[in-house]
mmCIF file of C-alpha atoms in Angstrom:
data_model
loop_
_atom_site.group_PDB
_atom_site.id
_atom_site.type_symbol
_atom_site.label_atom_id
_atom_site.label_comp_id
_atom_site.label_asym_id
_atom_site.label_seq_id
_atom_site.Cartn_x
_atom_site.Cartn_y
_atom_site.Cartn_z
ATOM 1 C CA UNK A 1 -14.932 122.743 62.324
ATOM 2 C CA UNK A 2 -17.874 123.834 64.477
ATOM 3 C CA UNK A 3 -21.310 124.904 63.281
ATOM 4 C CA UNK A 4 -22.238 128.474 64.227
ATOM 5 C CA UNK A 5 -25.521 130.327 63.903
ATOM 6 C CA UNK A 6 -25.234 133.819 62.317
ATOM 7 C CA UNK A 7 -28.023 136.361 62.002
ATOM 8 C CA UNK A 8 -28.464 137.712 58.458
ATOM 9 C CA UNK A 9 -30.380 140.726 59.891
ATOM 10 C CA UNK A 10 -33.328 140.488 57.516
ATOM 11 C CA UNK A 11 -36.868 139.125 57.453
ATOM 12 C CA UNK A 12 -36.887 138.861 53.650
ATOM 13 C CA UNK A 13 -36.365 135.300 52.417
ATOM 14 C CA UNK A 14 -34.803 136.332 49.098
ATOM 15 C CA UNK A 15 -32.346 138.692 50.772
ATOM 16 C CA UNK A 16 -31.465 135.984 53.280
ATOM 17 C CA UNK A 17 -30.771 133.527 50.446
ATOM 18 C CA UNK A 18 -28.549 136.072 48.681
ATOM 19 C CA UNK A 19 -26.579 136.764 51.862
ATOM 20 C CA UNK A 20 -26.199 133.045 52.450
ATOM 21 C CA UNK A 21 -24.913 132.634 48.891
ATOM 22 C CA UNK A 22 -22.367 135.420 49.478
ATOM 23 C CA UNK A 23 -21.295 133.781 52.735
ATOM 24 C CA UNK A 24 -20.770 130.368 51.113
ATOM 25 C CA UNK A 25 -18.939 131.963 48.169
ATOM 26 C CA UNK A 26 -16.622 133.811 50.558
ATOM 27 C CA UNK A 27 -15.869 130.581 52.410
ATOM 28 C CA UNK A 28 -14.708 129.018 49.147
ATOM 29 C CA UNK A 29 -12.374 132.000 48.655
ATOM 30 C CA UNK A 30 -10.999 131.574 52.150
ATOM 31 C CA UNK A 31 -12.671 134.659 53.661
ATOM 32 C CA UNK A 32 -13.951 134.479 57.227
ATOM 33 C CA UNK A 33 -17.005 136.720 57.156
ATOM 34 C CA UNK A 34 -18.354 138.472 54.043
ATOM 35 C CA UNK A 35 -21.314 140.050 55.836
ATOM 36 C CA UNK A 36 -21.334 143.858 56.233
ATOM 37 C CA UNK A 37 -19.872 145.190 59.459
ATOM 38 C CA UNK A 38 -21.691 147.581 61.788
ATOM 39 C CA UNK A 39 -19.465 150.497 62.806
ATOM 40 C CA UNK A 40 -20.506 153.711 64.535
ATOM 41 C CA UNK A 41 -20.334 156.617 62.092
ATOM 42 C CA UNK A 42 -18.428 158.826 64.532
ATOM 43 C CA UNK A 43 -15.778 156.145 65.140
ATOM 44 C CA UNK A 44 -14.823 155.614 61.500
ATOM 45 C CA UNK A 45 -14.801 159.361 60.745
ATOM 46 C CA UNK A 46 -12.576 160.002 63.763
ATOM 47 C CA UNK A 47 -10.139 157.350 62.553
ATOM 48 C CA UNK A 48 -10.174 158.766 59.012
ATOM 49 C CA UNK A 49 -9.525 162.341 60.168
ATOM 50 C CA UNK A 50 -6.557 161.115 62.216
ATOM 51 C CA UNK A 51 -5.288 159.387 59.072
ATOM 52 C CA UNK A 52 -5.500 162.426 56.786
ATOM 53 C CA UNK A 53 -3.911 164.689 59.405
ATOM 54 C CA UNK A 54 -0.977 162.288 59.396
ATOM 55 C CA UNK A 55 -0.467 161.952 55.645
ATOM 56 C CA UNK A 56 -1.575 165.397 54.402
ATOM 57 C CA UNK A 57 -0.396 168.937 54.987
ATOM 58 C CA UNK A 58 -2.298 170.770 57.749
ATOM 59 C CA UNK A 59 -4.051 173.032 55.246
ATOM 60 C CA UNK A 60 -5.087 170.184 52.949
ATOM 61 C CA UNK A 61 -6.313 168.087 55.870
ATOM 62 C CA UNK A 62 -8.300 171.028 57.264
ATOM 63 C CA UNK A 63 -9.978 171.491 53.890
ATOM 64 C CA UNK A 64 -11.103 167.856 53.885
ATOM 65 C CA UNK A 65 -12.364 168.216 57.471
ATOM 66 C CA UNK A 66 -14.452 171.220 56.404
ATOM 67 C CA UNK A 67 -16.179 169.174 53.687
ATOM 68 C CA UNK A 68 -16.721 166.225 56.031
ATOM 69 C CA UNK A 69 -18.205 168.535 58.678
ATOM 70 C CA UNK A 70 -20.623 169.924 56.108
ATOM 71 C CA UNK A 71 -21.606 166.394 55.080
ATOM 72 C CA UNK A 72 -22.003 164.732 58.483
ATOM 73 C CA UNK A 73 -22.169 167.597 60.955
ATOM 74 C CA UNK A 74 -19.995 167.910 64.091
ATOM 75 C CA UNK A 75 -20.803 164.344 65.173
ATOM 76 C CA UNK A 76 -17.382 163.738 66.729
ATOM 77 C CA UNK A 77 -14.596 165.771 68.279
ATOM 78 C CA UNK A 78 -12.519 165.443 65.098
ATOM 79 C CA UNK A 79 -15.142 167.474 63.201
ATOM 80 C CA UNK A 80 -15.583 170.179 65.830
ATOM 81 C CA UNK A 81 -14.591 173.766 65.031
ATOM 82 C CA UNK A 82 -11.326 174.138 66.918
ATOM 83 C CA UNK A 83 -9.663 177.231 65.488
ATOM 84 C CA UNK A 84 -10.252 180.850 66.454
ATOM 85 C CA UNK A 85 -10.509 181.908 62.802
ATOM 86 C CA UNK A 86 -13.259 179.376 62.089
ATOM 87 C CA UNK A 87 -15.143 180.359 65.251
ATOM 88 C CA UNK A 88 -15.127 184.026 64.239
ATOM 89 C CA UNK A 89 -16.279 183.108 60.739
ATOM 90 C CA UNK A 90 -19.135 181.001 62.161
ATOM 91 C CA UNK A 91 -20.379 183.954 64.277
ATOM 92 C CA UNK A 92 -20.512 186.343 61.325
ATOM 93 C CA UNK A 93 -23.712 187.009 59.462
ATOM 94 C CA UNK A 94 -24.171 184.770 56.424
ATOM 95 C CA UNK A 95 -23.196 186.412 53.130
ATOM 96 C CA UNK A 96 -25.755 187.453 50.550
ATOM 97 C CA UNK A 97 -27.325 184.675 48.541
ATOM 98 C CA UNK A 98 -25.535 183.696 45.352
ATOM 99 C CA UNK A 99 -27.336 183.291 42.009
ATOM 100 C CA UNK A 100 -29.316 180.047 42.154
ATOM 101 C CA UNK A 101 -29.083 179.897 45.949
ATOM 102 C CA UNK A 102 -32.248 179.284 47.954
ATOM 103 C CA UNK A 103 -31.740 179.953 51.672
ATOM 104 C CA UNK A 104 -35.317 178.887 52.454
ATOM 105 C CA UNK A 105 -34.340 175.273 51.908
ATOM 106 C CA UNK A 106 -32.874 173.503 54.907
ATOM 107 C CA UNK A 107 -29.453 172.064 54.159
ATOM 108 C CA UNK A 108 -29.530 168.315 54.633
ATOM 109 C CA UNK A 109 -26.797 166.144 56.080
ATOM 110 C CA UNK A 110 -25.906 162.492 55.747
ATOM 111 C CA UNK A 111 -27.344 160.795 58.812
ATOM 112 C CA UNK A 112 -27.059 157.139 59.785
ATOM 113 C CA UNK A 113 -26.686 155.045 62.930
ATOM 114 C CA UNK A 114 -23.766 153.124 61.478
ATOM 115 C CA UNK A 115 -21.382 153.803 58.628
ATOM 116 C CA UNK A 116 -22.494 150.796 56.567
ATOM 117 C CA UNK A 117 -26.091 152.096 56.346
ATOM 118 C CA UNK A 118 -25.108 155.039 54.121
ATOM 119 C CA UNK A 119 -26.363 154.537 50.577
ATOM 120 C CA UNK A 120 -25.730 156.115 47.191
ATOM 121 C CA UNK A 121 -29.120 157.848 47.454
ATOM 122 C CA UNK A 122 -28.136 159.428 50.803
ATOM 123 C CA UNK A 123 -24.969 160.925 49.326
ATOM 124 C CA UNK A 124 -26.640 162.094 46.099
ATOM 125 C CA UNK A 125 -29.493 163.707 48.051
ATOM 126 C CA UNK A 126 -27.053 165.529 50.330
ATOM 127 C CA UNK A 127 -24.995 166.946 47.449
ATOM 128 C CA UNK A 128 -28.165 167.994 45.577
ATOM 129 C CA UNK A 129 -29.443 169.802 48.686
ATOM 130 C CA UNK A 130 -26.128 171.645 48.959
ATOM 131 C CA UNK A 131 -26.373 172.719 45.323
ATOM 132 C CA UNK A 132 -29.937 174.009 45.809
ATOM 133 C CA UNK A 133 -29.544 175.711 49.183
ATOM 134 C CA UNK A 134 -26.033 177.144 48.751
ATOM 135 C CA UNK A 135 -25.866 177.593 44.987
ATOM 136 C CA UNK A 136 -22.746 175.420 44.715
ATOM 137 C CA UNK A 137 -20.837 175.341 41.448
ATOM 138 C CA UNK A 138 -20.552 171.908 39.754
ATOM 139 C CA UNK A 139 -16.845 171.822 40.606
ATOM 140 C CA UNK A 140 -17.587 172.194 44.333
ATOM 141 C CA UNK A 141 -20.362 169.597 44.170
ATOM 142 C CA UNK A 142 -17.932 167.151 42.577
ATOM 143 C CA UNK A 143 -15.425 167.997 45.293
ATOM 144 C CA UNK A 144 -17.912 166.810 47.926
ATOM 145 C CA UNK A 145 -18.359 163.565 45.984
ATOM 146 C CA UNK A 146 -14.592 163.092 45.700
ATOM 147 C CA UNK A 147 -13.879 163.574 49.423
ATOM 148 C CA UNK A 148 -16.726 161.300 50.535
ATOM 149 C CA UNK A 149 -15.553 158.700 48.012
ATOM 150 C CA UNK A 150 -12.058 158.831 49.538
ATOM 151 C CA UNK A 151 -13.565 158.306 52.990
ATOM 152 C CA UNK A 152 -15.286 155.102 51.854
ATOM 153 C CA UNK A 153 -12.241 153.877 49.916
ATOM 154 C CA UNK A 154 -10.016 154.246 52.962
ATOM 155 C CA UNK A 155 -12.614 152.680 55.260
ATOM 156 C CA UNK A 156 -12.989 149.628 53.017
ATOM 157 C CA UNK A 157 -9.273 149.108 52.360
ATOM 158 C CA UNK A 158 -7.661 150.172 55.648
ATOM 159 C CA UNK A 159 -10.455 150.729 58.148
ATOM 160 C CA UNK A 160 -11.774 147.174 58.259
ATOM 161 C CA UNK A 161 -15.200 148.167 56.936
ATOM 162 C CA UNK A 162 -17.253 145.750 54.817
ATOM 163 C CA UNK A 163 -19.953 147.562 52.868
ATOM 164 C CA UNK A 164 -23.030 145.771 51.457
ATOM 165 C CA UNK A 165 -22.069 144.038 48.189
ATOM 166 C CA UNK A 166 -18.538 145.327 48.839
ATOM 167 C CA UNK A 167 -19.253 148.517 46.844
ATOM 168 C CA UNK A 168 -18.376 152.150 47.504
ATOM 169 C CA UNK A 169 -21.732 154.003 47.512
ATOM 170 C CA UNK A 170 -20.114 157.362 46.704
ATOM 171 C CA UNK A 171 -18.541 155.982 43.528
ATOM 172 C CA UNK A 172 -22.034 155.424 42.107
ATOM 173 C CA UNK A 173 -23.049 159.099 42.516
ATOM 174 C CA UNK A 174 -23.233 160.818 39.147
ATOM 175 C CA UNK A 175 -20.794 163.671 38.597
ATOM 176 C CA UNK A 176 -22.031 167.183 37.868
ATOM 177 C CA UNK A 177 -21.076 168.543 34.477
ATOM 178 C CA UNK A 178 -18.464 171.264 34.899
ATOM 179 C CA UNK A 179 -18.006 174.272 32.668
ATOM 180 C CA UNK A 180 -14.760 174.877 30.847
ATOM 181 C CA UNK A 181 -12.345 176.696 33.139
ATOM 182 C CA UNK A 182 -11.766 180.398 32.508
ATOM 183 C CA UNK A 183 -8.182 181.453 33.115
ATOM 184 C CA UNK A 184 -7.669 185.064 34.163
ATOM 185 C CA UNK A 185 -4.248 186.543 33.407
ATOM 186 C CA UNK A 186 -2.589 189.895 32.730
ATOM 187 C CA UNK A 187 -1.436 191.205 29.391
ATOM 188 C CA UNK A 188 2.032 192.756 29.055
ATOM 189 C CA UNK A 189 0.523 196.223 29.359
ATOM 190 C CA UNK A 190 -1.457 195.219 32.456
ATOM 191 C CA UNK A 191 1.690 193.769 34.069
ATOM 192 C CA UNK A 192 3.377 197.170 33.842
ATOM 193 C CA UNK A 193 0.248 198.864 35.176
ATOM 194 C CA UNK A 194 0.069 196.443 38.109
ATOM 195 C CA UNK A 195 3.701 196.778 39.153
ATOM 196 C CA UNK A 196 3.682 200.566 38.741
ATOM 197 C CA UNK A 197 0.678 200.745 41.091
ATOM 198 C CA UNK A 198 2.786 199.198 43.904
ATOM 199 C CA UNK A 199 5.837 201.436 43.498
ATOM 200 C CA UNK A 200 5.392 202.874 47.027
ATOM 201 C CA UNK A 201 5.494 199.408 48.653
ATOM 202 C CA UNK A 202 8.775 197.791 47.629
ATOM 203 C CA UNK A 203 8.142 194.446 49.342
ATOM 204 C CA UNK A 204 4.638 193.980 47.964
ATOM 205 C CA UNK A 205 5.815 195.072 44.518
ATOM 206 C CA UNK A 206 8.672 192.530 44.592
ATOM 207 C CA UNK A 207 6.310 189.779 45.769
ATOM 208 C CA UNK A 208 3.865 190.492 42.933
ATOM 209 C CA UNK A 209 6.788 190.571 40.481
ATOM 210 C CA UNK A 210 7.870 187.145 41.734
ATOM 211 C CA UNK A 211 4.347 185.742 41.298
ATOM 212 C CA UNK A 212 4.161 187.142 37.753
ATOM 213 C CA UNK A 213 7.698 186.410 36.522
ATOM 214 C CA UNK A 214 8.299 183.112 38.392
ATOM 215 C CA UNK A 215 4.776 181.641 38.601
ATOM 216 C CA UNK A 216 5.008 180.772 42.296
ATOM 217 C CA UNK A 217 2.004 179.752 44.350
ATOM 218 C CA UNK A 218 0.973 182.144 47.097
ATOM 219 C CA UNK A 219 2.457 180.122 49.977
ATOM 220 C CA UNK A 220 5.593 179.212 48.043
ATOM 221 C CA UNK A 221 6.738 182.835 48.036
ATOM 222 C CA UNK A 222 5.859 183.263 51.713
ATOM 223 C CA UNK A 223 8.016 180.272 52.676
ATOM 224 C CA UNK A 224 11.110 181.541 50.871
ATOM 225 C CA UNK A 225 14.168 182.198 53.007
ATOM 226 C CA UNK A 226 17.357 184.004 51.994
ATOM 227 C CA UNK A 227 19.001 180.626 51.379
ATOM 228 C CA UNK A 228 16.379 179.811 48.710
ATOM 229 C CA UNK A 229 17.349 182.800 46.531
ATOM 230 C CA UNK A 230 20.547 181.884 44.690
ATOM 231 C CA UNK A 231 21.659 184.954 42.746
ATOM 232 C CA UNK A 232 24.956 183.347 41.736
ATOM 233 C CA UNK A 233 23.452 180.425 39.792
ATOM 234 C CA UNK A 234 23.633 180.349 35.990
ATOM 235 C CA UNK A 235 21.914 183.183 34.144
ATOM 236 C CA UNK A 236 20.224 185.647 36.484
ATOM 237 C CA UNK A 237 19.959 183.269 39.427
ATOM 238 C CA UNK A 238 17.591 180.617 40.710
ATOM 239 C CA UNK A 239 14.670 180.377 43.140
ATOM 240 C CA UNK A 240 14.613 177.046 44.959
ATOM 241 C CA UNK A 241 11.176 175.810 46.038
ATOM 242 C CA UNK A 242 12.035 173.065 48.501
ATOM 243 C CA UNK A 243 10.846 171.378 51.670
ATOM 244 C CA UNK A 244 12.181 172.887 54.888
ATOM 245 C CA UNK A 245 11.720 173.220 58.622
ATOM 246 C CA UNK A 246 11.757 176.771 60.008
ATOM 247 C CA UNK A 247 11.307 177.510 63.719
ATOM 248 C CA UNK A 248 10.171 173.922 64.273
ATOM 249 C CA UNK A 249 7.461 174.074 61.572
ATOM 250 C CA UNK A 250 7.747 171.818 58.534
ATOM 251 C CA UNK A 251 6.628 172.848 55.055
ATOM 252 C CA UNK A 252 6.809 171.281 51.609
ATOM 253 C CA UNK A 253 5.575 172.269 48.118
ATOM 254 C CA UNK A 254 1.993 171.369 47.247
ATOM 255 C CA UNK A 255 3.001 168.430 45.061
ATOM 256 C CA UNK A 256 5.709 167.286 47.483
ATOM 257 C CA UNK A 257 8.368 167.736 44.767
ATOM 258 C CA UNK A 258 11.208 170.248 45.072
ATOM 259 C CA UNK A 259 11.981 172.376 42.020
ATOM 260 C CA UNK A 260 14.101 175.301 40.887
ATOM 261 C CA UNK A 261 12.710 178.311 38.987
ATOM 262 C CA UNK A 262 15.106 180.433 36.888
ATOM 263 C CA UNK A 263 15.075 184.164 37.617
ATOM 264 C CA UNK A 264 14.293 186.222 34.539
ATOM 265 C CA UNK A 265 15.961 189.531 33.704
ATOM 266 C CA UNK A 266 12.745 191.392 34.497
ATOM 267 C CA UNK A 267 12.430 189.759 37.923
ATOM 268 C CA UNK A 268 16.111 190.253 38.737
ATOM 269 C CA UNK A 269 15.738 194.037 38.545
ATOM 270 C CA UNK A 270 13.065 193.950 41.280
ATOM 271 C CA UNK A 271 15.048 191.547 43.474
ATOM 272 C CA UNK A 272 18.182 193.710 43.212
ATOM 273 C CA UNK A 273 16.303 196.821 44.322
ATOM 274 C CA UNK A 274 14.555 195.012 47.198
ATOM 275 C CA UNK A 275 15.974 195.192 50.710
ATOM 276 C CA UNK A 276 14.228 192.684 53.039
ATOM 277 C CA UNK A 277 13.503 193.872 56.556
ATOM 278 C CA UNK A 278 15.036 191.895 59.454
ATOM 279 C CA UNK A 279 12.996 188.852 60.419
ATOM 280 C CA UNK A 280 12.848 185.973 62.876
ATOM 281 C CA UNK A 281 13.611 182.918 60.768
ATOM 282 C CA UNK A 282 15.402 184.542 57.850
ATOM 283 C CA UNK A 283 12.273 185.032 55.747
ATOM 284 C CA UNK A 284 12.786 186.667 52.355
ATOM 285 C CA UNK A 285 9.290 188.193 52.533
ATOM 286 C CA UNK A 286 8.551 188.638 56.260
ATOM 287 C CA UNK A 287 5.338 190.005 57.696
ATOM 288 C CA UNK A 288 5.223 193.654 58.852
ATOM 289 C CA UNK A 289 6.145 192.350 62.332
ATOM 290 C CA UNK A 290 9.193 190.473 61.036
ATOM 291 C CA UNK A 291 7.656 187.008 61.298
ATOM 292 C CA UNK A 292 6.265 184.457 58.870
ATOM 293 C CA UNK A 293 3.693 186.132 56.600
ATOM 294 C CA UNK A 294 0.262 184.517 56.928
ATOM 295 C CA UNK A 295 -1.245 183.837 53.461
ATOM 296 C CA UNK A 296 -4.633 185.324 54.369
ATOM 297 C CA UNK A 297 -2.972 188.452 55.748
ATOM 298 C CA UNK A 298 -1.044 188.846 52.498
ATOM 299 C CA UNK A 299 -4.241 188.575 50.469
ATOM 300 C CA UNK A 300 -5.838 191.205 52.696
ATOM 301 C CA UNK A 301 -2.897 193.594 52.328
ATOM 302 C CA UNK A 302 -2.826 193.047 48.570
ATOM 303 C CA UNK A 303 -6.571 193.629 48.351
ATOM 304 C CA UNK A 304 -6.233 196.962 50.176
ATOM 305 C CA UNK A 305 -3.390 198.073 47.883
ATOM 306 C CA UNK A 306 -5.303 196.979 44.807
ATOM 307 C CA UNK A 307 -8.434 198.847 45.851
ATOM 308 C CA UNK A 308 -6.459 202.091 46.099
ATOM 309 C CA UNK A 309 -5.485 201.683 42.433
ATOM 310 C CA UNK A 310 -8.856 200.249 41.291
ATOM 311 C CA UNK A 311 -7.224 196.902 40.441
ATOM 312 C CA UNK A 312 -8.606 193.445 41.258
ATOM 313 C CA UNK A 313 -5.859 191.000 40.243
ATOM 314 C CA UNK A 314 -5.090 188.200 42.724
ATOM 315 C CA UNK A 315 -2.092 185.949 43.411
ATOM 316 C CA UNK A 316 -3.720 183.200 41.327
ATOM 317 C CA UNK A 317 -4.111 185.567 38.365
ATOM 318 C CA UNK A 318 -0.427 186.495 38.692
ATOM 319 C CA UNK A 319 0.572 182.808 38.618
ATOM 320 C CA UNK A 320 -1.656 182.183 35.589
ATOM 321 C CA UNK A 321 -0.021 185.178 33.914
ATOM 322 C CA UNK A 322 3.343 183.426 34.078
ATOM 323 C CA UNK A 323 2.021 180.228 32.469
ATOM 324 C CA UNK A 324 -0.114 182.066 29.910
ATOM 325 C CA UNK A 325 2.703 184.350 28.757
ATOM 326 C CA UNK A 326 5.095 181.407 28.383
ATOM 327 C CA UNK A 327 2.502 179.479 26.371
ATOM 328 C CA UNK A 328 1.823 182.510 24.147
ATOM 329 C CA UNK A 329 5.561 182.769 23.593
ATOM 330 C CA UNK A 330 5.555 179.203 22.257
ATOM 331 C CA UNK A 331 7.199 177.324 25.132
ATOM 332 C CA UNK A 332 6.315 173.637 25.463
ATOM 333 C CA UNK A 333 3.734 172.563 28.034
ATOM 334 C CA UNK A 334 6.279 170.143 29.484
ATOM 335 C CA UNK A 335 8.690 172.980 30.292
ATOM 336 C CA UNK A 336 5.907 175.134 31.695
ATOM 337 C CA UNK A 337 4.682 172.308 33.936
ATOM 338 C CA UNK A 338 8.216 171.604 35.194
ATOM 339 C CA UNK A 339 8.826 175.248 36.130
ATOM 340 C CA UNK A 340 5.387 175.782 37.709
ATOM 341 C CA UNK A 341 5.308 172.461 39.569
ATOM 342 C CA UNK A 342 2.152 171.234 37.825
ATOM 343 C CA UNK A 343 1.410 168.115 35.841
ATOM 344 C CA UNK A 344 1.523 168.435 32.026
ATOM 345 C CA UNK A 345 -2.188 167.568 31.946
ATOM 346 C CA UNK A 346 -3.121 170.551 34.128
ATOM 347 C CA UNK A 347 -0.977 172.849 31.995
ATOM 348 C CA UNK A 348 -2.615 171.465 28.861
ATOM 349 C CA UNK A 349 -6.052 172.251 30.309
ATOM 350 C CA UNK A 350 -5.073 175.809 31.231
ATOM 351 C CA UNK A 351 -2.652 176.952 28.559
ATOM 352 C CA UNK A 352 -2.809 174.713 25.459
ATOM 353 C CA UNK A 353 -5.223 177.049 23.664
ATOM 354 C CA UNK A 354 -2.718 179.904 23.991
ATOM 355 C CA UNK A 355 0.155 178.195 22.170
ATOM 356 C CA UNK A 356 0.459 180.031 18.806
ATOM 357 C CA UNK A 357 0.523 178.083 15.581
ATOM 358 C CA UNK A 358 0.898 174.816 17.478
ATOM 359 C CA UNK A 359 -1.564 172.990 15.255
ATOM 360 C CA UNK A 360 -1.080 174.919 12.019
ATOM 361 C CA UNK A 361 0.583 172.090 10.115
ATOM 362 C CA UNK A 362 -1.779 169.449 11.503
ATOM 363 C CA UNK A 363 -4.668 170.550 9.281
ATOM 364 C CA UNK A 364 -2.698 170.198 6.034
ATOM 365 C CA UNK A 365 -3.172 166.861 4.278
ATOM 366 C CA UNK A 366 -3.587 167.784 0.585
ATOM 367 C CA UNK A 367 -1.798 170.154 -1.793
ATOM 368 C CA UNK A 368 -3.807 173.181 -3.006
ATOM 369 C CA UNK A 369 -5.681 172.690 -6.272
ATOM 370 C CA UNK A 370 -4.741 174.648 -9.387
ATOM 371 C CA UNK A 371 -7.127 177.042 -11.147
ATOM 372 C CA UNK A 372 -6.474 177.941 -14.799
ATOM 373 C CA UNK A 373 -3.094 176.232 -14.495
ATOM 374 C CA UNK A 374 -2.062 178.385 -11.566
ATOM 375 C CA UNK A 375 -1.976 177.498 -7.874
ATOM 376 C CA UNK A 376 -4.874 178.967 -5.872
ATOM 377 C CA UNK A 377 -3.461 181.440 -3.410
ATOM 378 C CA UNK A 378 -4.827 181.699 0.090
ATOM 379 C CA UNK A 379 -5.416 185.248 1.323
#
């Protein structure tokens, strides 16, 4: 019931009138203060990083932190490089320039005194500078847009931030047009060639066989324990991909949904001939030291083994092989998505083109015409 004087923070009469109109409109809706807030950029980013580290897996949260550090720089402790692996990577010489990359251009960052000052133009300019200076692919450029958009969405809904006109500036940034994804997978002949090349390393051979014949993600196989391999289930057995806590460390599948993958006859032969080494934690595929196998160390060991045989297939190609071979065999995308732990939409994007004769009958809508009283045959 008392009159208060509020600064509209502008010398422009028209802007002041518009802000006053917004203020009066908000009062009618029962809102206290519709004017934009003024929050230090470092404060809101610190709060957001704490949020994602709480609700996301450590790896997923660290990926988001990497993108935020690239966008805003190490402006707060939450965006500082705090792992030994990242520090070593930062000290290394930069890799050779990619096609379309111009290292002469200085990479820009999003700079502002307060969070509410960031505009759509600031974000678009930053992403464009990343594309020019680092030769980013459209998919990576869109990833920057997506993560910054999430930051603003959280800030406006849970962080108490009021942006000008109550709009997310990142949502207005135009997406980069992405190319159709190219799925790399092995043919049946290449599968035999790949597994034969690892005959001297039983564990690595069995791991690759599990990626190919069960379609597991890289970390899913590394988090398997002996209890997850049920060889007495129906058929040839079952692999259970499920959340667990081992040695005080919690892990869950990427989608957060547990699933069971049937063991095929081909995979069962490799599992039966595999004798896991003793490990701390009961790992089915332990590291050479008998501990949990680090994903990057596995990729390194696989890369070394592949180089000796002049092969370049990766764990992702092995997983795509599983989905691609099932699709080529005529299995439904729903079944493939359920076994692989993906959404049907992702499986449709990756494997729909491989389903044989799936649309054959869809193009028929009229009976063939007759020629000289006889049906026209189709060669």
